[in-house]
Structure formats: C-alpha cells, structure tokens
Amino acid sequence: MNIKNLLLAFLSFALVSFSSLAISQSKIIEKKRSLYQNVYIVEEEGMRCMRFLKKHKNDLSQSCIYLDSPEKLVFTYYKQAMGVTYFVDNPKDILIVGLGGGILANVLGEVYPDAHITSVEIDDVVADMAKKYFAYDDSVENKETHVKDGRVFVKRALKKGLKYDLILLDAFNSDYIPEHMMTEEYLKEVKQLARPEGIIMANTFSSSKLFDHESATYQKVFGELYQITFYQGKTNRVIIVKNGKLPEVKSLLSKANEMRNELNYYGVDAFGLFEAISDEVNWDTEAKVLTDQYSPANLLKGK
C-alpha cells in the first residue's frame, strides 16, 4: 500500500472511530436497526436527538429537542422552515414528506390547529421513535401517518385526487435527499398535489454539490423560487415555490409582524426570518436539470 492509500485508509478509519466515539459518549436511550439505517435516540448537552448511522458514515442528527424547553426549535432549518407561515393563511390540508422526529408536524399542528396534517415516513422505526420520544401523536383526528416511500405516496395521492394547501418536502436519509425525490418528474407530481394557491417548501443544503442542479430543477418546474438561508457556507437552505406567482418579498413584512409573538415562542426571530428570504438567482441557470434518467447522486452527493 502506498503512502497516499495508507493515509486515506487511516482517515477513513478515524472518521468511523470518531462517529462511534461521539455516540458512545452520549447517553443512548434506545438504538434500533431499521431496514434502512441504524437509528439512535441519544441525550447530550441538554438535548434529545434522533440520529442515523450507516456503516462507514458519520452519524447525522436528524431531529433534536431541548429537554428543558421542547417548544424551542433547535435546528436552523426548523426555523427557516417556519418561513412558510408568511406565505399561507390558515391551510386546511398539510402534507409533510419526511416525518423524522415529527418536530415540524408538531409545530404546524399548534400554529394551525384546524389543519389536517398528513405525514409520510418510509422508515417505521423512525415513525415509532417520533411518537415515543418527540411527542408526535397521530392518534388525534387531524393527524395521520403513512409509512411508505414518499414518491409512492405522491403518485397514489394524485390518483385519488388529493390536494394540499401546504406541502413540506423534508425527506432525508443518512446521505442526503433520496435521488428519486429530487427530479423534475417528482417535482411535477408534487406540483399537481398543490392547490392553485398552494405553497411547497423543500429543505435542502446551500453547500451541496447538487446546489446548481437542484435550483435549476425547481426553476424549470415552478418558474420563480425563493430561498431562505440564515448563514453563508455549509448550511441548510429552504426553497419556497408555488403553483402561481409568489408575492413580492417586501409584502411579507406585514406577515412577519403578525407572526412575531407566535414565532418567538418557538425561538424564531420573525424579522430575522423575513430578512433571510431572498429571490436572488445565485445558481448556474445553465446547470443540467435532474431527471429520473439523470440523477447521479453517487457523483454529486450532497454535503
């Protein structure tokens, strides 16, 4: 083995060891192997988190809550996702593709108590742990959970003629967004599920190598799009699109003012959130659109 290969092997071993050490130093509440990944519930630094771990991969905290103040949102993308409240008024039907710990389903259920929330999660272990450790409750009349692949659900929902006022795309595995849920064909299917004034939000990474391709794909399907990003560099971004024309950014200031007290309860700065909304085209508009035939996630993997 030459020096270069030896160094790569050492770095690979170090990453796996560090990942395992990080989990071992946390208080593991439960761990379970699902069909898709190892799922851990850990408590550390005043938080409870759901983590995914694959062999030879770093662990990924998928959902977290503060133990002392579970109403406060932990992750940046949770807070960015609350920007959808500036675009919708009292949605009746909400679809969340990618349940995770059920954090967004819980919050939106509180913000819109009259809405019916349908959550789709491919991993039954994740869905069970959301109920057990993150207070997600689908036994109530206005919440339902479907354990199946998100794209399969979307296709069947189209055949049933279902429509939604708000759709959140938040499906992640331990790598990134599943590649069949990033394509032009999939987004066209999701678009058909939205009512004429329906809003669609997608959680993505601003630092992803797929950034230009993702953006070009959303632009082709929806035309204009807004991005919500708090920080530059390696972080999440939220994409906001609509079947029709999006409102001017400046017109959303009144909604930020209206929502400021409610969002503050969840630890979200309403005006900081408003400032993070951008209509800037900051991607390569000539980037190739992702399709079911062209979705090389193995080459352009996120993160």
Tab-separated table of C-alpha atoms in Angstrom, residues 169 179-189 191 202 204 210-225 237 239 241 283-292 294-296 300:
chain	number	residue	atom	x	y	z
A	169	LEU	CA	-40.524	18.167	1.358
A	179	GLU	CA	-32.271	10.900	-5.544
A	180	HIS	CA	-35.684	9.813	-6.870
A	181	MET	CA	-37.186	12.665	-4.815
A	182	MET	CA	-35.081	15.388	-6.408
A	183	THR	CA	-36.045	15.050	-10.044
A	184	GLU	CA	-38.123	17.092	-12.448
A	185	GLU	CA	-40.651	14.279	-12.740
A	186	TYR	CA	-41.117	14.055	-8.980
A	187	LEU	CA	-41.479	17.803	-8.528
A	188	LYS	CA	-44.080	17.902	-11.283
A	189	GLU	CA	-46.027	15.252	-9.394
A	191	LYS	CA	-46.844	20.390	-8.006
A	202	ALA	CA	-38.216	21.982	0.390
A	204	THR	CA	-32.018	21.322	1.029
A	210	LEU	CA	-26.123	19.481	-6.258
A	211	PHE	CA	-26.982	23.110	-5.459
A	212	ASP	CA	-26.988	24.357	-9.065
A	213	HIS	CA	-28.767	21.259	-10.370
A	214	GLU	CA	-31.411	21.325	-7.644
A	215	SER	CA	-32.059	25.015	-8.164
A	216	ALA	CA	-32.284	24.651	-11.937
A	217	THR	CA	-34.720	21.765	-11.486
A	218	TYR	CA	-37.020	23.742	-9.185
A	219	GLN	CA	-36.803	26.717	-11.508
A	220	LYS	CA	-37.813	24.631	-14.528
A	221	VAL	CA	-40.812	23.111	-12.749
A	222	PHE	CA	-42.070	26.169	-10.873
A	223	GLY	CA	-40.513	29.200	-12.556
A	224	GLU	CA	-39.535	31.549	-9.752
A	225	LEU	CA	-38.390	30.393	-6.332
A	237	ARG	CA	-31.470	26.351	2.797
A	239	ILE	CA	-36.775	26.592	-1.017
A	241	VAL	CA	-42.218	27.655	-4.564
A	283	TRP	CA	-27.056	29.419	-9.106
A	284	ASP	CA	-25.858	28.407	-12.539
A	285	THR	CA	-29.028	28.672	-14.598
A	286	GLU	CA	-27.388	26.527	-17.281
A	287	ALA	CA	-26.899	23.615	-14.879
A	288	LYS	CA	-28.399	20.352	-16.080
A	289	VAL	CA	-31.836	19.599	-14.672
A	290	LEU	CA	-32.120	16.450	-12.553
A	291	THR	CA	-34.425	13.838	-14.061
A	292	ASP	CA	-35.282	10.216	-13.442
A	294	TYR	CA	-30.116	11.972	-14.951
A	295	SER	CA	-29.798	11.925	-11.181
A	296	PRO	CA	-26.199	10.993	-10.418
A	300	LEU	CA	-22.959	14.846	-6.991
